[in-house]
CSV table of C-alpha atoms and ligand atoms in Angstrom, one decimal:
chain,number,residue,atom,x,y,z
A,1019,MET,CA,17.5,118.0,17.4
A,1020,SER,CA,20.0,119.5,15.0
A,1021,ASP,CA,20.7,117.9,11.6
A,1022,VAL,CA,24.4,117.9,12.3
A,1023,VAL,CA,26.1,114.6,12.5
A,1024,TYR,CA,29.6,114.8,13.9
A,1025,ASP,CA,32.3,112.3,12.9
A,1026,VAL,CA,33.2,111.7,16.5
A,1027,ALA,CA,31.6,112.7,19.8
A,1028,ILE,CA,33.9,112.6,22.8
A,1029,VAL,CA,32.4,112.1,26.2
A,1030,GLY,CA,34.6,113.5,29.0
A,1031,GLY,CA,36.8,116.6,28.8
A,1032,GLY,CA,39.8,115.4,30.9
A,1033,LEU,CA,43.2,115.0,29.3
A,1034,ALA,CA,42.2,111.8,27.5
A,1035,GLY,CA,39.1,113.3,26.0
A,1036,ILE,CA,40.9,116.5,25.1
A,1037,ASN,CA,43.7,114.7,23.3
A,1038,ALA,CA,41.2,112.4,21.6
A,1039,GLY,CA,39.5,115.5,20.3
A,1040,VAL,CA,42.8,117.2,19.3
A,1041,THR,CA,43.8,114.0,17.4
A,1042,ALA,CA,40.5,113.5,15.7
A,1043,TRP,CA,40.3,117.2,14.7
A,1044,GLU,CA,43.9,117.1,13.3
A,1045,GLU,CA,42.8,114.1,11.2
A,1046,GLY,CA,40.1,116.2,9.7
A,1047,LEU,CA,37.2,114.7,11.6
A,1048,SER,CA,34.4,117.0,12.7
A,1049,THR,CA,34.6,116.7,16.5
A,1050,ILE,CA,32.5,117.5,19.5
A,1051,LEU,CA,33.9,117.3,23.1
A,1052,ILE,CA,31.3,117.0,25.8
A,1053,GLU,CA,32.2,117.7,29.5
A,1054,SER,CA,29.8,117.4,32.4
A,1055,SER,CA,31.5,119.9,34.7
A,1056,ASP,CA,32.0,123.6,34.3
A,1057,GLU,CA,35.5,123.5,32.9
A,1058,PHE,CA,37.7,121.2,30.9
A,1059,GLY,CA,40.7,119.5,32.5
A,1060,GLY,CA,39.2,116.6,34.6
A,1061,LYS,CA,41.6,115.8,37.3
A,1062,LEU,CA,43.8,118.7,36.3
A,1063,ARG,CA,42.0,121.7,37.7
A,1064,SER,CA,43.2,124.8,39.4
A,1065,ASP,CA,41.3,127.3,41.5
A,1066,ARG,CA,42.2,130.9,42.3
A,1067,ASP,CA,40.8,132.8,45.3
A,1068,ASP,CA,40.2,136.5,45.8
A,1069,GLU,CA,43.5,137.0,47.6
A,1070,GLY,CA,45.4,135.7,44.6
A,1071,PHE,CA,46.4,132.2,45.7
A,1072,THR,CA,46.2,129.5,43.1
A,1073,TYR,CA,45.4,126.0,44.3
A,1074,ASP,CA,45.6,122.8,42.2
A,1075,ARG,CA,43.0,120.2,43.1
A,1076,GLY,CA,45.6,117.9,44.6
A,1077,PHE,CA,49.4,118.2,44.3
A,1078,GLN,CA,50.3,117.3,40.7
A,1079,VAL,CA,53.4,117.7,38.6
A,1080,ASN,CA,54.2,117.3,34.9
A,1081,PHE,CA,57.4,115.6,33.7
A,1082,SER,CA,59.2,117.5,30.9
A,1083,SER,CA,60.0,114.1,29.4
A,1084,TYR,CA,56.4,113.1,28.8
A,1085,ASP,CA,56.2,112.4,25.1
A,1086,GLU,CA,52.5,112.6,24.4
A,1087,ILE,CA,52.1,116.4,24.8
A,1088,PRO,CA,51.5,117.8,21.3
A,1089,VAL,CA,54.3,120.0,20.1
A,1090,TYR,CA,52.1,123.2,19.8
A,1091,ALA,CA,51.1,122.8,23.5
A,1092,GLN,CA,54.7,122.2,24.6
A,1093,GLY,CA,55.7,125.5,23.1
A,1094,LEU,CA,53.0,127.3,25.2
A,1095,LEU,CA,53.8,125.4,28.3
A,1096,GLY,CA,57.5,125.9,28.1
A,1097,ASP,CA,57.0,129.6,28.8
A,1098,LEU,CA,54.9,128.8,31.9
A,1099,ALA,CA,56.9,125.9,33.3
A,1100,GLU,CA,58.7,126.2,36.7
A,1101,SER,CA,60.9,123.3,37.8
A,1102,TYR,CA,61.4,121.6,41.1
A,1103,SER,CA,64.9,120.8,42.3
A,1104,PRO,CA,65.7,117.1,41.7
A,1105,GLY,CA,65.5,115.0,44.8
A,1106,ALA,CA,64.1,115.9,48.1
A,1107,LYS,CA,64.8,117.0,51.7
A,1108,ILE,CA,64.1,114.1,54.0
A,1109,VAL,CA,63.1,115.0,57.5
A,1110,GLY,CA,65.8,114.0,60.0
A,1111,CYS,CA,68.1,112.8,57.2
A,1112,GLY,CA,69.2,115.8,55.0
A,1113,GLU,CA,69.0,116.1,51.2
A,1114,LEU,CA,69.0,113.4,48.6
A,1115,ASN,CA,69.5,113.8,44.9
A,1116,GLN,CA,68.8,110.4,43.3
A,1117,TRP,CA,70.2,111.5,39.9
A,1118,ASP,CA,73.5,112.8,41.3
A,1119,PRO,CA,74.3,110.5,44.2
A,1120,LEU,CA,77.6,112.3,44.8
A,1121,LYS,CA,75.6,115.2,46.1
A,1122,SER,CA,73.9,112.9,48.7
A,1123,LEU,CA,77.0,111.6,50.5
A,1124,PHE,CA,75.9,113.1,53.8
A,1125,CYS,CA,72.2,112.0,53.6
A,1126,LYS,CA,71.3,109.7,56.4
A,1127,ALA,CA,68.7,107.9,54.3
A,1128,VAL,CA,71.4,106.3,52.2
A,1129,SER,CA,74.6,104.3,52.6
A,1130,LEU,CA,77.4,104.3,50.0
A,1131,PRO,CA,76.2,101.0,48.6
A,1132,ASP,CA,72.7,102.6,48.3
A,1133,LEU,CA,74.2,105.4,46.3
A,1134,LEU,CA,75.8,103.0,43.9
A,1135,THR,CA,72.6,101.0,43.6
A,1136,LEU,CA,70.8,104.3,42.7
A,1137,LEU,CA,73.2,104.8,39.9
A,1138,LYS,CA,72.5,101.2,38.7
A,1139,LEU,CA,68.7,101.8,39.0
A,1140,ASN,CA,68.9,104.9,36.9
A,1141,LEU,CA,70.5,102.9,34.1
A,1142,PHE,CA,68.2,99.9,34.6
A,1143,ALA,CA,65.0,102.0,34.3
A,1144,LYS,CA,65.9,102.9,30.7
A,1145,LYS,CA,64.9,99.4,29.8
A,1146,TRP,CA,61.5,99.5,31.7
A,1147,GLN,CA,59.6,98.5,28.6
A,1148,SER,CA,61.2,95.1,28.4
A,1149,PHE,CA,61.0,94.5,32.1
A,1150,GLN,CA,58.2,91.9,32.7
A,1151,THR,CA,57.5,91.3,36.3
A,1152,ARG,CA,54.7,90.7,38.8
A,1153,GLN,CA,56.8,92.0,41.7
A,1154,THR,CA,55.7,94.8,43.9
A,1155,ALA,CA,57.9,97.9,43.9
A,1156,HIS,CA,58.9,96.9,47.5
A,1157,GLU,CA,60.0,93.4,46.4
A,1158,PHE,CA,61.8,94.9,43.5
A,1159,LEU,CA,63.8,97.4,45.6
A,1160,VAL,CA,64.8,94.7,48.1
A,1161,GLU,CA,65.9,92.4,45.4
A,1162,PHE,CA,67.7,95.2,43.5
A,1163,GLY,CA,69.9,95.7,46.6
A,1164,PHE,CA,68.6,98.8,48.4
A,1165,SER,CA,69.0,98.7,52.2
A,1166,PRO,CA,65.9,98.6,54.5
A,1167,ASN,CA,67.0,102.1,55.7
A,1168,CYS,CA,67.0,103.6,52.2
A,1169,ILE,CA,63.6,102.0,51.4
A,1170,ALA,CA,62.0,103.2,54.6
A,1171,LYS,CA,63.5,106.7,54.6
A,1172,PHE,CA,63.5,107.6,50.9
A,1173,PHE,CA,61.5,105.3,48.7
A,1174,THR,CA,58.6,105.0,51.1
A,1175,PRO,CA,57.6,108.7,51.2
A,1176,PHE,CA,58.9,109.5,47.7
A,1177,LEU,CA,57.1,106.8,45.8
A,1178,GLY,CA,54.3,106.7,48.4
A,1179,GLY,CA,53.5,110.3,47.4
A,1180,ILE,CA,53.5,109.4,43.7
A,1181,PHE,CA,51.5,106.2,43.9
A,1182,LEU,CA,49.6,107.1,47.1
A,1183,ASP,CA,50.7,103.9,48.7
A,1184,ARG,CA,53.5,103.9,51.4
A,1185,SER,CA,53.5,100.1,51.5
A,1186,LEU,CA,55.0,100.2,48.0
A,1187,SER,CA,52.8,97.3,47.0
A,1188,PHE,CA,52.1,98.7,43.5
A,1189,SER,CA,53.5,97.3,40.3
A,1190,ALA,CA,57.3,97.4,40.0
A,1191,ARG,CA,57.0,97.9,36.3
A,1192,GLN,CA,54.9,101.0,36.8
A,1193,PHE,CA,57.5,102.3,39.3
A,1194,LEU,CA,60.3,101.8,36.7
A,1195,LYS,CA,58.3,103.5,34.0
A,1196,THR,CA,57.7,106.5,36.3
A,1197,TRP,CA,61.4,106.5,37.4
A,1198,PHE,CA,62.4,106.5,33.8
A,1199,PHE,CA,60.3,109.6,32.9
A,1200,LEU,CA,61.5,111.3,36.1
A,1201,SER,CA,65.1,110.7,35.2
A,1202,GLN,CA,64.8,112.0,31.6
A,1203,GLY,CA,63.9,115.6,32.4
A,1204,SER,CA,62.7,118.0,35.0
A,1205,THR,CA,59.6,117.9,37.2
A,1206,VAL,CA,57.5,121.0,36.5
A,1207,THR,CA,54.5,122.9,37.5
A,1208,PHE,CA,53.0,125.9,35.6
A,1209,SER,CA,52.8,129.5,36.7
A,1210,GLU,CA,49.0,129.6,36.5
A,1211,GLY,CA,48.5,126.1,37.9
A,1212,ILE,CA,48.4,122.6,36.5
A,1213,GLN,CA,45.2,123.4,34.6
A,1214,CYS,CA,47.4,125.3,32.2
A,1215,LEU,CA,48.1,121.9,30.6
A,1216,PRO,CA,44.6,121.2,29.4
A,1217,GLY,CA,44.3,124.9,28.6
A,1218,ALA,CA,47.3,124.7,26.3
A,1219,LEU,CA,46.0,121.6,24.6
A,1220,LEU,CA,42.7,123.4,23.8
A,1221,SER,CA,44.3,126.7,22.9
A,1222,GLU,CA,44.4,126.0,19.2
A,1223,PHE,CA,40.7,125.6,18.6
A,1224,ALA,CA,38.2,128.3,18.2
A,1225,LEU,CA,34.5,127.5,18.5
A,1226,ASP,CA,33.2,128.3,15.1
A,1227,PRO,CA,29.7,126.8,14.5
A,1228,SER,CA,29.7,128.2,11.0
A,1229,ASN,CA,32.3,125.8,9.9
A,1230,ILE,CA,31.2,122.4,10.9
A,1231,GLU,CA,33.7,120.5,8.8
A,1232,THR,CA,36.7,121.9,10.5
A,1233,ALA,CA,35.6,123.4,13.8
A,1234,PHE,CA,36.3,121.7,17.1
A,1235,HIS,CA,33.1,122.0,19.1
A,1236,LYS,CA,32.9,121.9,22.8
A,1237,ARG,CA,30.2,121.6,25.4
A,1238,LEU,CA,30.5,122.3,29.1
A,1239,ASN,CA,28.0,121.5,31.9
A,1240,SER,CA,26.7,118.7,29.6
A,1241,ARG,CA,26.4,115.3,31.2
A,1242,VAL,CA,26.0,112.5,28.7
A,1243,THR,CA,23.2,110.3,29.9
A,1244,SER,CA,23.0,107.7,27.1
A,1245,ILE,CA,24.6,106.5,23.9
A,1246,VAL,CA,22.2,104.6,21.7
A,1247,PRO,CA,23.0,103.2,18.2
A,1248,SER,CA,20.9,104.8,15.6
A,1249,GLU,CA,20.8,104.9,11.8
A,1250,GLY,CA,24.3,105.7,10.6
A,1251,GLY,CA,25.8,106.2,14.0
A,1252,PHE,CA,24.8,107.1,17.6
A,1253,ASP,CA,22.4,109.3,19.5
A,1254,VAL,CA,24.3,110.8,22.3
A,1255,SER,CA,21.9,112.3,24.8
A,1256,THR,CA,23.0,115.0,27.3
A,1257,ASN,CA,21.0,116.7,30.0
A,1258,SER,CA,20.2,119.4,27.5
A,1259,GLU,CA,20.4,118.1,23.9
A,1260,LEU,CA,20.6,115.2,21.6
A,1261,ILE,CA,23.9,115.0,19.7
A,1262,ARG,CA,24.4,112.7,16.7
A,1263,ALA,CA,27.7,111.2,15.8
A,1264,ARG,CA,29.1,108.5,13.5
A,1265,SER,CA,31.5,107.3,16.3
A,1266,VAL,CA,32.0,107.9,20.0
A,1267,VAL,CA,35.0,108.0,22.3
A,1268,ILE,CA,34.1,107.6,26.0
A,1269,ALA,CA,36.9,109.2,28.1
A,1270,THR,CA,35.2,109.4,31.5
A,1271,ASP,CA,35.9,107.8,34.8
A,1272,PRO,CA,35.3,104.0,34.9
A,1273,SER,CA,31.9,104.2,36.7
A,1274,ALA,CA,30.4,106.7,34.2
A,1275,ALA,CA,31.8,104.6,31.3
A,1276,GLY,CA,30.2,101.5,32.9
A,1277,HIS,CA,26.9,103.4,33.2
A,1278,LEU,CA,26.9,104.5,29.5
A,1279,LEU,CA,27.8,101.0,28.3
A,1280,SER,CA,25.8,99.0,30.8
A,1281,GLN,CA,29.0,97.2,31.7
A,1282,GLN,CA,31.2,97.1,34.8
A,1283,PHE,CA,34.7,98.4,34.7
A,1284,LYS,CA,37.3,97.8,37.4
A,1285,ALA,CA,37.4,101.0,39.4
A,1286,ASP,CA,39.4,100.7,42.6
A,1287,TYR,CA,40.9,104.0,43.4
A,1288,LYS,CA,43.3,105.4,46.1
A,1289,SER,CA,42.5,108.6,47.8
A,1290,SER,CA,44.4,111.6,49.0
A,1291,ILE,CA,43.9,114.9,50.8
A,1292,CYS,CA,45.8,118.0,49.9
A,1293,LEU,CA,46.0,120.8,52.6
A,1294,TYR,CA,47.1,124.3,51.6
A,1295,PHE,CA,48.7,126.7,54.0
A,1296,SER,CA,50.0,130.2,53.6
A,1297,SER,CA,52.7,132.0,55.5
A,1298,ASP,CA,54.5,135.3,55.5
A,1299,LYS,CA,57.9,133.7,55.4
A,1300,GLN,CA,59.1,130.8,53.3
A,1301,ILE,CA,58.5,127.5,55.0
A,1302,THR,CA,61.9,126.2,53.8
A,1303,SER,CA,64.5,127.5,51.4
A,1304,GLY,CA,64.9,126.2,47.8
A,1305,ARG,CA,62.7,124.2,45.4
A,1306,SER,CA,62.9,120.7,46.9
A,1307,ILE,CA,59.9,118.9,48.3
A,1308,VAL,CA,60.1,117.7,51.9
A,1309,LEU,CA,59.5,114.0,52.6
A,1310,ASN,CA,58.3,112.6,55.9
A,1311,PRO,CA,59.9,109.1,56.5
A,1312,THR,CA,58.2,108.6,59.9
A,1313,SER,CA,56.4,105.3,60.0
A,1314,THR,CA,53.4,107.0,61.7
A,1315,ALA,CA,53.3,109.9,59.3
A,1316,LEU,CA,50.1,111.9,58.8
A,1317,ILE,CA,51.7,114.2,56.2
A,1318,ASN,CA,53.6,112.3,53.5
A,1319,GLN,CA,55.1,115.4,51.8
A,1320,LEU,CA,55.3,119.1,52.2
A,1321,VAL,CA,55.8,121.2,49.1
A,1322,PRO,CA,57.0,124.8,49.1
A,1323,LEU,CA,54.8,125.7,46.1
A,1324,SER,CA,55.5,129.4,45.9
A,1325,ASN,CA,59.3,128.9,46.2
A,1326,VAL,CA,59.0,127.0,42.8
A,1327,ASN,CA,56.1,129.0,41.4
A,1328,PRO,CA,56.0,132.5,42.9
A,1329,ALA,CA,52.8,133.3,40.9
A,1330,CYS,CA,50.7,130.9,43.0
A,1331,ALA,CA,50.8,133.3,45.9
A,1332,PRO,CA,50.1,137.1,46.2
A,1333,LYS,CA,53.1,139.4,46.7
A,1334,GLY,CA,54.6,139.0,50.2
A,1335,LYS,CA,52.9,135.7,50.8
A,1336,ASN,CA,54.0,132.1,50.5
A,1337,LEU,CA,51.9,129.0,49.7
A,1338,CYS,CA,52.7,125.3,50.6
A,1339,SER,CA,50.8,122.1,50.3
A,1340,ALA,CA,50.8,119.1,52.6
A,1341,THR,CA,49.6,115.7,51.3
A,1342,ILE,CA,47.8,113.1,53.4
A,1343,ILE,CA,47.5,109.6,51.7
A,1344,GLY,CA,44.1,107.9,52.1
A,1345,GLU,CA,40.8,109.1,53.5
A,1346,ARG,CA,40.3,110.6,57.0
A,1347,THR,CA,37.2,111.1,59.2
A,1348,GLU,CA,38.5,114.4,60.9
A,1349,SER,CA,37.3,117.8,59.6
A,1350,ASP,CA,39.5,119.9,57.4
A,1351,GLU,CA,40.3,122.2,60.3
A,1352,GLU,CA,41.2,119.3,62.6
A,1353,LEU,CA,43.5,117.8,60.0
A,1354,ALA,CA,45.1,121.2,59.4
A,1355,ALA,CA,45.8,121.5,63.2
A,1356,MET,CA,47.2,117.9,63.3
A,1357,ALA,CA,49.4,118.6,60.3
A,1358,ILE,CA,50.8,121.8,61.8
A,1359,ASN,CA,51.6,119.9,65.1
A,1360,GLU,CA,53.3,117.1,63.2
A,1361,MET,CA,55.3,119.5,60.9
A,1362,ASN,CA,56.5,121.4,64.0
A,1363,THR,CA,58.2,118.3,65.2
A,1364,TRP,CA,60.4,118.1,62.1
A,1365,GLY,CA,63.0,120.6,63.4
A,1366,MET,CA,62.5,122.9,60.4
A,1367,ASN,CA,61.7,126.0,62.4
A,1368,LEU,CA,58.5,126.5,60.4
A,1369,PRO,CA,56.9,130.0,60.3
A,1370,PRO,CA,53.3,130.4,61.6
A,1371,LEU,CA,51.0,128.7,59.0
A,1372,GLU,CA,47.5,129.8,58.1
A,1373,PHE,CA,45.2,127.0,56.8
A,1374,LYS,CA,43.7,128.0,53.5
A,1375,ARG,CA,41.7,125.1,52.2
A,1376,ALA,CA,41.6,121.3,51.7
A,1377,TYR,CA,40.9,119.1,48.7
A,1378,ARG,CA,39.7,115.6,49.4
A,1379,ILE,CA,40.3,113.5,46.2
A,1380,LYS,CA,38.5,110.2,46.6
A,1381,GLU,CA,39.3,108.9,43.2
A,1382,ALA,CA,42.9,110.1,42.9
A,1383,GLN,CA,44.8,107.2,41.6
A,1384,LEU,CA,43.8,103.8,40.2
A,1385,LEU,CA,44.9,100.8,42.1
A,1386,GLN,CA,48.0,99.7,40.2
A,1387,ASP,CA,48.8,96.3,41.6
A,1388,PRO,CA,51.5,94.1,40.0
A,1389,GLY,CA,50.1,92.7,36.7
A,1390,PHE,CA,47.3,95.3,36.4
A,1391,GLU,CA,48.9,96.3,33.1
A,1392,ASP,CA,47.7,93.0,31.6
A,1393,ASN,CA,44.1,93.6,32.8
A,1394,VAL,CA,43.3,97.2,31.8
A,1395,SER,CA,40.1,97.8,29.8
A,1396,SER,CA,40.4,97.5,26.0
A,1397,ILE,CA,39.8,100.5,23.7
A,1398,GLU,CA,37.2,98.5,21.8
A,1399,THR,CA,33.8,98.1,23.4
A,1400,HIS,CA,30.8,95.8,22.7
A,1401,LEU,CA,29.4,98.6,20.5
A,1402,SER,CA,31.2,98.8,17.2
A,1403,GLY,CA,32.1,102.5,16.7
A,1404,VAL,CA,32.3,103.3,20.4
A,1405,PHE,CA,35.8,103.4,21.9
A,1406,LEU,CA,37.2,103.8,25.4
A,1407,ALA,CA,39.9,106.2,26.5
A,1408,GLY,CA,41.2,107.4,29.9
A,1409,GLU,CA,43.4,106.1,32.6
A,1410,MET,CA,41.4,102.9,33.0
A,1411,THR,CA,42.7,101.8,29.6
A,1412,THR,CA,46.3,102.5,30.5
A,1413,SER,CA,47.4,103.8,34.0
A,1414,SER,CA,47.0,106.9,36.2
A,1415,SER,CA,49.3,109.5,34.7
A,1416,ILE,CA,49.2,112.6,32.6
A,1417,ASN,CA,51.2,111.0,29.8
A,1418,ASP,CA,49.1,107.8,29.7
A,1419,ALA,CA,45.8,109.7,29.8
A,1420,LEU,CA,47.0,111.7,26.7
A,1421,LYS,CA,48.2,108.5,25.0
A,1422,SER,CA,44.9,106.7,25.6
A,1423,GLY,CA,43.0,109.6,24.0
A,1424,ARG,CA,45.2,109.6,20.9
A,1425,LEU,CA,44.8,105.8,20.5
A,1426,ALA,CA,41.0,106.0,20.9
A,1427,ALA,CA,40.8,108.7,18.3
A,1428,GLU,CA,43.0,106.8,15.9
A,1429,ALA,CA,40.7,103.7,16.4
A,1430,ALA,CA,37.7,105.9,15.6
A,1431,LEU,CA,39.4,107.2,12.5
A,1432,ALA,CA,40.2,103.6,11.3
A,1433,TYR,CA,36.6,102.6,12.0
A,1434,LEU,CA,35.2,105.5,10.0
A,1435,LYS,CA,37.5,104.8,7.1
A,1436,ASN,CA,36.4,101.2,6.9
A,1437,LYS,CA,32.7,101.9,7.3
B,1262,FAD,C1,45.7,114.2,43.2
B,1262,FAD,C2,46.2,113.7,41.9
B,1262,FAD,C3,47.6,113.8,41.7
B,1262,FAD,C4,48.1,113.3,40.5
B,1262,FAD,N1,49.5,113.5,40.3
B,1262,FAD,C5,49.9,113.2,39.0
B,1262,FAD,C6,51.3,113.6,38.7
B,1262,FAD,O1,52.0,114.2,39.5
B,1262,FAD,N2,51.7,113.2,37.5
B,1262,FAD,C7,51.0,112.5,36.6
B,1262,FAD,O2,51.5,112.2,35.5
B,1262,FAD,N3,49.7,112.2,36.9
B,1262,FAD,C8,49.2,112.5,38.1
B,1262,FAD,N4,47.9,112.2,38.4
B,1262,FAD,C9,47.1,111.4,37.4
B,1262,FAD,C10,46.5,112.2,36.2
B,1262,FAD,O3,46.1,113.4,36.7
B,1262,FAD,C11,45.3,111.4,35.7
B,1262,FAD,O4,45.7,110.1,35.4
B,1262,FAD,C12,44.7,112.0,34.4
B,1262,FAD,O5,44.5,113.4,34.6
B,1262,FAD,C13,43.4,111.3,34.1
B,1262,FAD,O6,42.8,111.9,32.9
B,1262,FAD,P1,41.5,111.2,32.3
B,1262,FAD,O7,41.2,112.1,31.1
B,1262,FAD,O8,41.7,109.8,32.0
B,1262,FAD,O9,40.4,111.3,33.4
B,1262,FAD,P2,39.7,112.5,34.2
B,1262,FAD,O10,40.6,113.6,34.4
B,1262,FAD,O11,39.0,111.9,35.3
B,1262,FAD,O12,38.6,113.0,33.1
B,1262,FAD,C14,37.3,112.4,33.0
B,1262,FAD,C15,36.3,113.6,32.6
B,1262,FAD,O13,35.1,113.0,32.3
B,1262,FAD,C16,34.0,113.8,32.7
B,1262,FAD,N5,32.8,113.1,32.8
B,1262,FAD,C17,32.5,112.0,33.6
B,1262,FAD,N6,31.3,111.5,33.3
B,1262,FAD,C18,30.8,112.3,32.3
B,1262,FAD,C19,29.6,112.3,31.5
B,1262,FAD,N7,28.6,111.4,31.8
B,1262,FAD,N8,29.4,113.2,30.5
B,1262,FAD,C20,30.4,114.1,30.3
B,1262,FAD,N9,31.5,114.1,30.9
B,1262,FAD,C21,31.7,113.3,31.9
B,1262,FAD,C22,34.6,114.3,34.1
B,1262,FAD,O14,33.9,115.4,34.6
B,1262,FAD,C23,36.0,114.5,33.8
B,1262,FAD,O15,36.3,115.8,33.4
B,1262,FAD,C24,47.3,112.7,39.5
B,1262,FAD,C25,45.9,112.6,39.8
B,1262,FAD,C26,45.4,113.1,41.0
B,1262,FAD,C27,43.9,113.0,41.2
């Protein structure tokens, strides 16, 4: 065991843990970030294959309006960002741009009153913070005045893809918050994949064991197995070492946090499957996602990834992803064949598609029923000096994960100051 006692040990190197580390380090705390897997990033991971395709582990986007990304990282990410076109192509209906309804006059998913209601919604969402409701998104959209056709053809696949729930039974408040961030900027991906985001956050810190007071220390492939109060702080045991710290931030998934604290945290998740296909020709022109409004849909949305981010495919090739909501019992190859059959009925004249790989993400999105905001886990735990971060203390989003990390680090700082 080393004699070093860190001010704060952070368990879990997803966005929440990374931002907790960044915040603590910026406050002058000696910090160690401990991650069980082989890379930092948590749910934001990208893989590159030998041919030169880059695959995110599930289709993810960043909103340029997210306000928790530190300024130094924004600078780096700005150079790598590639934007999607606003709105979407809706199978059988044409294009819809929800921020500029005049461009959507010929879209069969909306009537003229729907377009006016969209304008009203864009203004209304600005006040999302003061909107207290226990309505589902579906109840809200009906009451707000959208037609059943617009809800079925546009909101169902559009929001269904974001919240992984085509019944739109998630919190209306959460929907308005997301709509607000969407409306305030562009929807972006990064030229080297979504993992650029955690990469940019970590870019400032060099591992320098000689300078324990200022260095930001990191461990990979280190699973924390226990956190035990000890004299002056905590013994944090991993599979390979014992780390001592005066305070701890747990930024793992709910079940790992529950294990470490001998406590149960609410952990109901929604799942999704992301299928990747390559083609010689573009699957569609432009940078819009393609939404499937069919009530029996297998594929919720098709995304022409390399139209937006050419660097994700080798020269002369194209890459797209197709998202299935929920879990399936079929094999990856069976699902890929079913997906191609379905997409060939969309009248898009798709080029031949080659199935590349699938990601099955069991714990993709926390269940965010109406009112869940009032029942998220608190940052404080039953162990004084141990704090919680991560989506379970806020909601499932990049911005909220970052925010939760910052808040937990600030709580650790206040604790250490008062000790
Ligand atoms: C498919 C998908 C699509 C999404 N799309 C979007 C989107 O478009 N926009 C958006 O804003 N958000 C999106 N999200 C949500 C967003 O990615 C997450 O809310 C966020 O990344 C969660 O970060 P986190 O740090 O809380 O948790 P995680 O990323 O889960 O990080 C937890 C980390 O803890 C580590 N860990 C667990 N146990 C231990 C242990 N015992 N010791 C050490 N380490 C441990 C894990 O390996 C992991 O790295 C999406 C999520 C998914 C899965």
